[in-house]
Amino acid sequence: MNLISACIFDLDGVIVDTAHYHFLAWKRLAHELGYDLTPTDNERLKGVSRMQSLEIVLELGGVTASEHDKELMANKKNTWFNDYIERMMPEEIFPGVKQLIRELKSKGIKVGLASSSKNAKTVIQTLRIQHEFDAIVDGTMIKYSKPHPEIFLLTAQKLHVKPEECLVFEDAEAGVEAALAAGMKCVGVGDAQRLYAAHEVVEKTADFKITELAKL
Ligand code: G6P
Ligand code: MG
């Protein structure tokens, strides 16, 4: 029996490559502070809030800063990130994702968005997909960011489904951890070795076959 009645999508790195824009903006901040960030470092920044990401970036460079300076740094990074997303085109949505969402909905599966980003609404408006979701939860609506399960539990609540009926699509290790902690099924998007804890891993979001829903 197919128990999945809702699919919950992360945004950055699952629907569009904004994860790369976050990385470029953090890299720019690190360069200003005199060091570099590697793609491996970036994996730790995925899925976690802006301030938590900043703490990790500073720790990687061995930098200590006052709360006031941290605030300034986070704002600077966010301004650079917004410069990237302002220039983003609707065509930057990953190929096949809109079709996957529509196919799920045509099968009666509810579709939610759960992003720790406070910029999530701007991104989905730019991509013109805000109307594709039955519920949207972003970084402005939660207290704890991934790996805490709050964001996924709140999305399930808004979708009127039980956590165990949900399947989450996630590219972040923190996101996979959060989905599992919420008692949900999870499809990892990206590197199978890194996302080994997920129930299934696909290279790209649209590689997921809807027929898999019954097997999860
Ligand atoms: C997403 C991204 C993270 C980012 C976080 C906060 O979860 O995966 O890399 O740090 O959102 O984004 P924000 O746009 O609020 O700075
Ligand atoms: Mg992500």
PDB file of C-alpha atoms and ligand atoms in Angstrom:
ATOM      1  CA  MET A   1       0.000   0.000   0.000  1.00  0.00           C
ATOM      2  CA  ASN A   2       1.204   3.461  -0.836  1.00  0.00           C
ATOM      3  CA  LEU A   3       1.463   5.441   2.387  1.00  0.00           C
ATOM      4  CA  ILE A   4       2.908   8.619   0.932  1.00  0.00           C
ATOM      5  CA  SER A   5       0.267  11.314   0.633  1.00  0.00           C
ATOM      6  CA  ALA A   6       2.522  14.380   0.529  1.00  0.00           C
ATOM      7  CA  CYS A   7       5.901  15.354  -0.900  1.00  0.00           C
ATOM      8  CA  ILE A   8       7.877  18.147   0.726  1.00  0.00           C
ATOM      9  CA  PHE A   9      10.585  19.870  -1.278  1.00  0.00           C
ATOM     10  CA  ASP A  10      13.593  21.739   0.015  1.00  0.00           C
ATOM     11  CA  LEU A  11      14.382  24.729  -2.240  1.00  0.00           C
ATOM     12  CA  ASP A  12      18.084  25.587  -2.494  1.00  0.00           C
ATOM     13  CA  GLY A  13      19.815  22.757  -4.376  1.00  0.00           C
ATOM     14  CA  VAL A  14      16.623  20.739  -4.937  1.00  0.00           C
ATOM     15  CA  ILE A  15      14.445  23.021  -7.061  1.00  0.00           C
ATOM     16  CA  VAL A  16      17.103  25.484  -8.244  1.00  0.00           C
ATOM     17  CA  ASP A  17      20.855  25.900  -7.876  1.00  0.00           C
ATOM     18  CA  THR A  18      20.680  28.766  -5.372  1.00  0.00           C
ATOM     19  CA  ALA A  19      22.902  26.608  -3.122  1.00  0.00           C
ATOM     20  CA  HIS A  20      25.691  27.722  -5.468  1.00  0.00           C
ATOM     21  CA  TYR A  21      24.769  31.392  -4.997  1.00  0.00           C
ATOM     22  CA  HIS A  22      24.849  30.930  -1.197  1.00  0.00           C
ATOM     23  CA  PHE A  23      28.315  29.368  -1.613  1.00  0.00           C
ATOM     24  CA  LEU A  24      29.604  32.227  -3.802  1.00  0.00           C
ATOM     25  CA  ALA A  25      28.367  34.802  -1.301  1.00  0.00           C
ATOM     26  CA  TRP A  26      29.969  33.000   1.691  1.00  0.00           C
ATOM     27  CA  LYS A  27      33.174  32.570  -0.306  1.00  0.00           C
ATOM     28  CA  ARG A  28      33.252  36.302  -0.945  1.00  0.00           C
ATOM     29  CA  LEU A  29      32.916  36.996   2.779  1.00  0.00           C
ATOM     30  CA  ALA A  30      35.684  34.483   3.576  1.00  0.00           C
ATOM     31  CA  HIS A  31      37.944  36.134   0.964  1.00  0.00           C
ATOM     32  CA  GLU A  32      37.393  39.503   2.631  1.00  0.00           C
ATOM     33  CA  LEU A  33      38.453  37.881   5.902  1.00  0.00           C
ATOM     34  CA  GLY A  34      41.546  36.420   4.214  1.00  0.00           C
ATOM     35  CA  TYR A  35      40.773  32.744   3.536  1.00  0.00           C
ATOM     36  CA  ASP A  36      38.935  30.452   1.135  1.00  0.00           C
ATOM     37  CA  LEU A  37      36.058  27.986   1.425  1.00  0.00           C
ATOM     38  CA  THR A  38      36.044  24.625  -0.341  1.00  0.00           C
ATOM     39  CA  PRO A  39      33.009  22.773  -1.745  1.00  0.00           C
ATOM     40  CA  THR A  40      33.432  20.323   1.171  1.00  0.00           C
ATOM     41  CA  ASP A  41      33.158  23.236   3.623  1.00  0.00           C
ATOM     42  CA  ASN A  42      30.014  24.296   1.767  1.00  0.00           C
ATOM     43  CA  GLU A  43      28.286  20.991   2.518  1.00  0.00           C
ATOM     44  CA  ARG A  44      28.181  22.054   6.178  1.00  0.00           C
ATOM     45  CA  LEU A  45      26.423  25.310   5.252  1.00  0.00           C
ATOM     46  CA  LYS A  46      23.571  23.649   3.371  1.00  0.00           C
ATOM     47  CA  GLY A  47      20.209  23.616   5.125  1.00  0.00           C
ATOM     48  CA  VAL A  48      21.319  25.543   8.204  1.00  0.00           C
ATOM     49  CA  SER A  49      20.210  29.101   8.998  1.00  0.00           C
ATOM     50  CA  ARG A  50      22.099  32.218   7.946  1.00  0.00           C
ATOM     51  CA  MET A  51      23.527  32.889  11.425  1.00  0.00           C
ATOM     52  CA  GLN A  52      24.489  29.241  11.961  1.00  0.00           C
ATOM     53  CA  SER A  53      26.159  29.222   8.540  1.00  0.00           C
ATOM     54  CA  LEU A  54      28.093  32.344   9.524  1.00  0.00           C
ATOM     55  CA  GLU A  55      29.278  30.664  12.733  1.00  0.00           C
ATOM     56  CA  ILE A  56      30.591  27.732  10.661  1.00  0.00           C
ATOM     57  CA  VAL A  57      32.291  30.063   8.141  1.00  0.00           C
ATOM     58  CA  LEU A  58      34.026  31.983  10.953  1.00  0.00           C
ATOM     59  CA  GLU A  59      35.037  28.753  12.700  1.00  0.00           C
ATOM     60  CA  LEU A  60      36.569  27.455   9.434  1.00  0.00           C
ATOM     61  CA  GLY A  61      38.731  30.596   9.244  1.00  0.00           C
ATOM     62  CA  GLY A  62      39.508  30.656  12.961  1.00  0.00           C
ATOM     63  CA  VAL A  63      37.898  34.112  13.162  1.00  0.00           C
ATOM     64  CA  THR A  64      36.239  35.531  16.256  1.00  0.00           C
ATOM     65  CA  ALA A  65      33.884  38.498  15.967  1.00  0.00           C
ATOM     66  CA  SER A  66      31.538  40.524  18.157  1.00  0.00           C
ATOM     67  CA  GLU A  67      27.773  40.004  17.856  1.00  0.00           C
ATOM     68  CA  HIS A  68      27.563  43.411  16.157  1.00  0.00           C
ATOM     69  CA  ASP A  69      30.194  42.482  13.553  1.00  0.00           C
ATOM     70  CA  LYS A  70      28.497  39.115  12.974  1.00  0.00           C
ATOM     71  CA  GLU A  71      25.275  40.950  12.230  1.00  0.00           C
ATOM     72  CA  LEU A  72      27.085  43.176   9.708  1.00  0.00           C
ATOM     73  CA  MET A  73      28.765  40.166   8.052  1.00  0.00           C
ATOM     74  CA  ALA A  74      25.489  38.232   7.744  1.00  0.00           C
ATOM     75  CA  ASN A  75      23.802  41.296   6.218  1.00  0.00           C
ATOM     76  CA  LYS A  76      26.637  41.734   3.745  1.00  0.00           C
ATOM     77  CA  LYS A  77      26.417  38.090   2.673  1.00  0.00           C
ATOM     78  CA  ASN A  78      22.659  38.398   2.284  1.00  0.00           C
ATOM     79  CA  THR A  79      23.043  41.518   0.104  1.00  0.00           C
ATOM     80  CA  TRP A  80      25.421  39.638  -2.199  1.00  0.00           C
ATOM     81  CA  PHE A  81      23.080  36.626  -2.282  1.00  0.00           C
ATOM     82  CA  ASN A  82      20.204  38.935  -3.210  1.00  0.00           C
ATOM     83  CA  ASP A  83      22.284  40.437  -6.038  1.00  0.00           C
ATOM     84  CA  TYR A  84      22.525  36.926  -7.498  1.00  0.00           C
ATOM     85  CA  ILE A  85      18.862  36.034  -7.114  1.00  0.00           C
ATOM     86  CA  GLU A  86      17.712  39.385  -8.518  1.00  0.00           C
ATOM     87  CA  ARG A  87      19.376  38.421 -11.786  1.00  0.00           C
ATOM     88  CA  MET A  88      17.974  34.883 -11.733  1.00  0.00           C
ATOM     89  CA  MET A  89      15.697  33.777 -14.586  1.00  0.00           C
ATOM     90  CA  PRO A  90      12.614  31.508 -14.256  1.00  0.00           C
ATOM     91  CA  GLU A  91      14.420  29.121 -16.652  1.00  0.00           C
ATOM     92  CA  GLU A  92      16.988  28.396 -13.924  1.00  0.00           C
ATOM     93  CA  ILE A  93      14.562  25.997 -12.255  1.00  0.00           C
ATOM     94  CA  PHE A  94      16.110  22.508 -12.537  1.00  0.00           C
ATOM     95  CA  PRO A  95      14.826  20.658 -15.619  1.00  0.00           C
ATOM     96  CA  GLY A  96      11.838  18.419 -14.944  1.00  0.00           C
ATOM     97  CA  VAL A  97      11.076  19.709 -11.438  1.00  0.00           C
ATOM     98  CA  LYS A  98       7.908  21.598 -12.356  1.00  0.00           C
ATOM     99  CA  GLN A  99       6.706  18.535 -14.278  1.00  0.00           C
ATOM    100  CA  LEU A 100       7.452  16.277 -11.278  1.00  0.00           C
ATOM    101  CA  ILE A 101       5.444  18.559  -8.967  1.00  0.00           C
ATOM    102  CA  ARG A 102       2.521  18.614 -11.390  1.00  0.00           C
ATOM    103  CA  GLU A 103       2.650  14.836 -11.868  1.00  0.00           C
ATOM    104  CA  LEU A 104       2.546  14.317  -8.078  1.00  0.00           C
ATOM    105  CA  LYS A 105      -0.437  16.637  -7.761  1.00  0.00           C
ATOM    106  CA  SER A 106      -2.252  14.891 -10.603  1.00  0.00           C
ATOM    107  CA  LYS A 107      -1.943  11.667  -8.554  1.00  0.00           C
ATOM    108  CA  GLY A 108      -3.552  13.376  -5.549  1.00  0.00           C
ATOM    109  CA  ILE A 109      -0.268  13.861  -3.676  1.00  0.00           C
ATOM    110  CA  LYS A 110      -0.015  17.143  -1.787  1.00  0.00           C
ATOM    111  CA  VAL A 111       3.092  19.225  -2.368  1.00  0.00           C
ATOM    112  CA  GLY A 112       4.837  21.414   0.192  1.00  0.00           C
ATOM    113  CA  LEU A 113       7.929  23.606   0.279  1.00  0.00           C
ATOM    114  CA  ALA A 114      10.195  23.658   3.347  1.00  0.00           C
ATOM    115  CA  SER A 115      13.203  25.968   3.113  1.00  0.00           C
ATOM    116  CA  SER A 116      15.287  27.384   5.969  1.00  0.00           C
ATOM    117  CA  SER A 117      15.905  30.432   3.785  1.00  0.00           C
ATOM    118  CA  LYS A 118      14.342  33.777   4.623  1.00  0.00           C
ATOM    119  CA  ASN A 119      14.653  34.527   0.897  1.00  0.00           C
ATOM    120  CA  ALA A 120      12.601  31.494  -0.181  1.00  0.00           C
ATOM    121  CA  LYS A 121       9.507  33.503  -1.162  1.00  0.00           C
ATOM    122  CA  THR A 122      11.562  35.825  -3.384  1.00  0.00           C
ATOM    123  CA  VAL A 123      13.193  32.814  -5.072  1.00  0.00           C
ATOM    124  CA  ILE A 124       9.947  30.990  -5.813  1.00  0.00           C
ATOM    125  CA  GLN A 125       8.338  34.205  -7.049  1.00  0.00           C
ATOM    126  CA  THR A 126      11.272  34.734  -9.392  1.00  0.00           C
ATOM    127  CA  LEU A 127      10.850  31.177 -10.657  1.00  0.00           C
ATOM    128  CA  ARG A 128       7.082  31.799 -10.881  1.00  0.00           C
ATOM    129  CA  ILE A 129       6.241  28.608  -8.982  1.00  0.00           C
ATOM    130  CA  GLN A 130       4.650  30.061  -5.825  1.00  0.00           C
ATOM    131  CA  HIS A 131       1.237  28.712  -6.845  1.00  0.00           C
ATOM    132  CA  GLU A 132       2.477  25.139  -7.304  1.00  0.00           C
ATOM    133  CA  PHE A 133       2.604  24.463  -3.532  1.00  0.00           C
ATOM    134  CA  ASP A 134      -0.202  23.500  -1.156  1.00  0.00           C
ATOM    135  CA  ALA A 135       1.857  24.818   1.777  1.00  0.00           C
ATOM    136  CA  ILE A 136       5.022  26.878   2.115  1.00  0.00           C
ATOM    137  CA  VAL A 137       7.228  27.111   5.209  1.00  0.00           C
ATOM    138  CA  ASP A 138      10.349  29.286   5.134  1.00  0.00           C
ATOM    139  CA  GLY A 139      13.067  30.553   7.467  1.00  0.00           C
ATOM    140  CA  THR A 140      10.867  33.378   8.749  1.00  0.00           C
ATOM    141  CA  MET A 141       8.344  30.913  10.199  1.00  0.00           C
ATOM    142  CA  ILE A 142      10.542  28.617  12.285  1.00  0.00           C
ATOM    143  CA  LYS A 143      12.553  28.832  15.482  1.00  0.00           C
ATOM    144  CA  TYR A 144      15.028  26.015  14.825  1.00  0.00           C
ATOM    145  CA  SER A 145      16.589  25.303  11.453  1.00  0.00           C
ATOM    146  CA  LYS A 146      17.510  21.877  10.056  1.00  0.00           C
ATOM    147  CA  PRO A 147      18.705  19.364  11.346  1.00  0.00           C
ATOM    148  CA  HIS A 148      15.877  20.123  13.800  1.00  0.00           C
ATOM    149  CA  PRO A 149      12.624  18.573  12.465  1.00  0.00           C
ATOM    150  CA  GLU A 150      10.464  21.660  13.200  1.00  0.00           C
ATOM    151  CA  ILE A 151      10.279  22.906   9.599  1.00  0.00           C
ATOM    152  CA  PHE A 152       9.072  19.560   8.227  1.00  0.00           C
ATOM    153  CA  LEU A 153       6.604  18.969  11.056  1.00  0.00           C
ATOM    154  CA  LEU A 154       5.120  22.436  10.510  1.00  0.00           C
ATOM    155  CA  THR A 155       4.826  21.794   6.765  1.00  0.00           C
ATOM    156  CA  ALA A 156       3.053  18.463   7.404  1.00  0.00           C
ATOM    157  CA  GLN A 157       0.683  20.232   9.780  1.00  0.00           C
ATOM    158  CA  LYS A 158      -0.112  22.873   7.143  1.00  0.00           C
ATOM    159  CA  LEU A 159      -0.698  20.108   4.591  1.00  0.00           C
ATOM    160  CA  HIS A 160      -2.990  18.282   7.062  1.00  0.00           C
ATOM    161  CA  VAL A 161      -1.016  15.050   6.783  1.00  0.00           C
ATOM    162  CA  LYS A 162       0.827  12.877   9.300  1.00  0.00           C
ATOM    163  CA  PRO A 163       4.651  12.986   9.278  1.00  0.00           C
ATOM    164  CA  GLU A 164       4.861   9.300   8.314  1.00  0.00           C
ATOM    165  CA  GLU A 165       2.844  10.037   5.161  1.00  0.00           C
ATOM    166  CA  CYS A 166       5.463  12.535   3.946  1.00  0.00           C
ATOM    167  CA  LEU A 167       8.373  12.149   1.569  1.00  0.00           C
ATOM    168  CA  VAL A 168      11.041  14.866   1.727  1.00  0.00           C
ATOM    169  CA  PHE A 169      13.426  15.838  -1.106  1.00  0.00           C
ATOM    170  CA  GLU A 170      16.695  17.163   0.336  1.00  0.00           C
ATOM    171  CA  ASP A 171      20.234  17.957  -0.868  1.00  0.00           C
ATOM    172  CA  ALA A 172      21.654  18.807   2.574  1.00  0.00           C
ATOM    173  CA  GLU A 173      22.936  16.354   5.159  1.00  0.00           C
ATOM    174  CA  ALA A 174      21.264  18.528   7.814  1.00  0.00           C
ATOM    175  CA  GLY A 175      18.028  18.306   5.814  1.00  0.00           C
ATOM    176  CA  VAL A 176      18.096  14.506   5.543  1.00  0.00           C
ATOM    177  CA  GLU A 177      18.718  14.352   9.299  1.00  0.00           C
ATOM    178  CA  ALA A 178      15.779  16.706   9.923  1.00  0.00           C
ATOM    179  CA  ALA A 179      13.418  14.671   7.716  1.00  0.00           C
ATOM    180  CA  LEU A 180      14.326  11.425   9.477  1.00  0.00           C
ATOM    181  CA  ALA A 181      13.990  13.094  12.881  1.00  0.00           C
ATOM    182  CA  ALA A 182      10.483  14.167  11.814  1.00  0.00           C
ATOM    183  CA  GLY A 183       9.637  10.516  11.123  1.00  0.00           C
ATOM    184  CA  MET A 184       9.405  11.080   7.365  1.00  0.00           C
ATOM    185  CA  LYS A 185      10.777   9.264   4.340  1.00  0.00           C
ATOM    186  CA  CYS A 186      13.579  11.049   2.515  1.00  0.00           C
ATOM    187  CA  VAL A 187      14.999  11.155  -0.997  1.00  0.00           C
ATOM    188  CA  GLY A 188      18.514  12.591  -1.041  1.00  0.00           C
ATOM    189  CA  VAL A 189      19.411  14.712  -4.063  1.00  0.00           C
ATOM    190  CA  GLY A 190      23.098  14.577  -4.922  1.00  0.00           C
ATOM    191  CA  ASP A 191      25.977  12.420  -3.742  1.00  0.00           C
ATOM    192  CA  ALA A 192      24.870   8.985  -2.458  1.00  0.00           C
ATOM    193  CA  GLN A 193      27.893   8.637  -0.151  1.00  0.00           C
ATOM    194  CA  ARG A 194      27.219  11.936   1.561  1.00  0.00           C
ATOM    195  CA  LEU A 195      23.449  11.417   1.768  1.00  0.00           C
ATOM    196  CA  TYR A 196      23.643   7.725   2.708  1.00  0.00           C
ATOM    197  CA  ALA A 197      21.100   8.137   5.532  1.00  0.00           C
ATOM    198  CA  ALA A 198      18.271   8.897   3.053  1.00  0.00           C
ATOM    199  CA  HIS A 199      15.890   6.108   1.978  1.00  0.00           C
ATOM    200  CA  GLU A 200      16.879   6.639  -1.645  1.00  0.00           C
ATOM    201  CA  VAL A 201      19.333   8.955  -3.409  1.00  0.00           C
ATOM    202  CA  VAL A 202      18.949  10.442  -6.888  1.00  0.00           C
ATOM    203  CA  GLU A 203      21.542  12.493  -8.719  1.00  0.00           C
ATOM    204  CA  LYS A 204      19.003  15.092  -9.840  1.00  0.00           C
ATOM    205  CA  THR A 205      15.535  15.837  -8.403  1.00  0.00           C
ATOM    206  CA  ALA A 206      13.737  14.982 -11.646  1.00  0.00           C
ATOM    207  CA  ASP A 207      15.433  11.546 -11.715  1.00  0.00           C
ATOM    208  CA  PHE A 208      12.925  10.483  -9.061  1.00  0.00           C
ATOM    209  CA  LYS A 209      10.323   8.192 -10.560  1.00  0.00           C
ATOM    210  CA  ILE A 210       6.817   8.549  -9.210  1.00  0.00           C
ATOM    211  CA  THR A 211       6.478   4.741  -9.307  1.00  0.00           C
ATOM    212  CA  GLU A 212       9.028   4.648  -6.438  1.00  0.00           C
ATOM    213  CA  LEU A 213       6.427   6.160  -4.094  1.00  0.00           C
ATOM    214  CA  ALA A 214       4.811   2.784  -3.566  1.00  0.00           C
ATOM    215  CA  LYS A 215       8.162   1.160  -2.692  1.00  0.00           C
ATOM    216  CA  LEU A 216       9.302   3.606  -0.027  1.00  0.00           C
TER     217      LEU A 216
HETATM  218  C1  G6P B   1      18.855  27.277   3.052  1.00  0.00           C
HETATM  219  C2  G6P B   1      20.223  27.026   2.494  1.00  0.00           C
HETATM  220  C3  G6P B   1      21.301  27.437   3.480  1.00  0.00           C
HETATM  221  C4  G6P B   1      21.063  28.873   3.940  1.00  0.00           C
HETATM  222  C5  G6P B   1      19.703  28.971   4.594  1.00  0.00           C
HETATM  223  C6  G6P B   1      19.380  30.371   5.063  1.00  0.00           C
HETATM  224  O1  G6P B   1      18.574  26.297   3.981  1.00  0.00           O
HETATM  225  O2  G6P B   1      20.399  25.657   2.179  1.00  0.00           O
HETATM  226  O3  G6P B   1      22.554  27.296   2.856  1.00  0.00           O
HETATM  227  O4  G6P B   1      22.062  29.261   4.841  1.00  0.00           O
HETATM  228  O5  G6P B   1      18.716  28.559   3.665  1.00  0.00           O
HETATM  229  O6  G6P B   1      19.195  31.201   3.951  1.00  0.00           O
HETATM  230  P1  G6P B   1      18.931  32.760   4.000  1.00  0.00           P
HETATM  231  O7  G6P B   1      18.491  33.084   2.586  1.00  0.00           O
HETATM  232  O8  G6P B   1      17.859  33.005   4.999  1.00  0.00           O
HETATM  233  O9  G6P B   1      20.206  33.412   4.359  1.00  0.00           O
HETATM  234 MG    MG B   2      19.012  22.621   0.102  1.00  0.00          MG
END
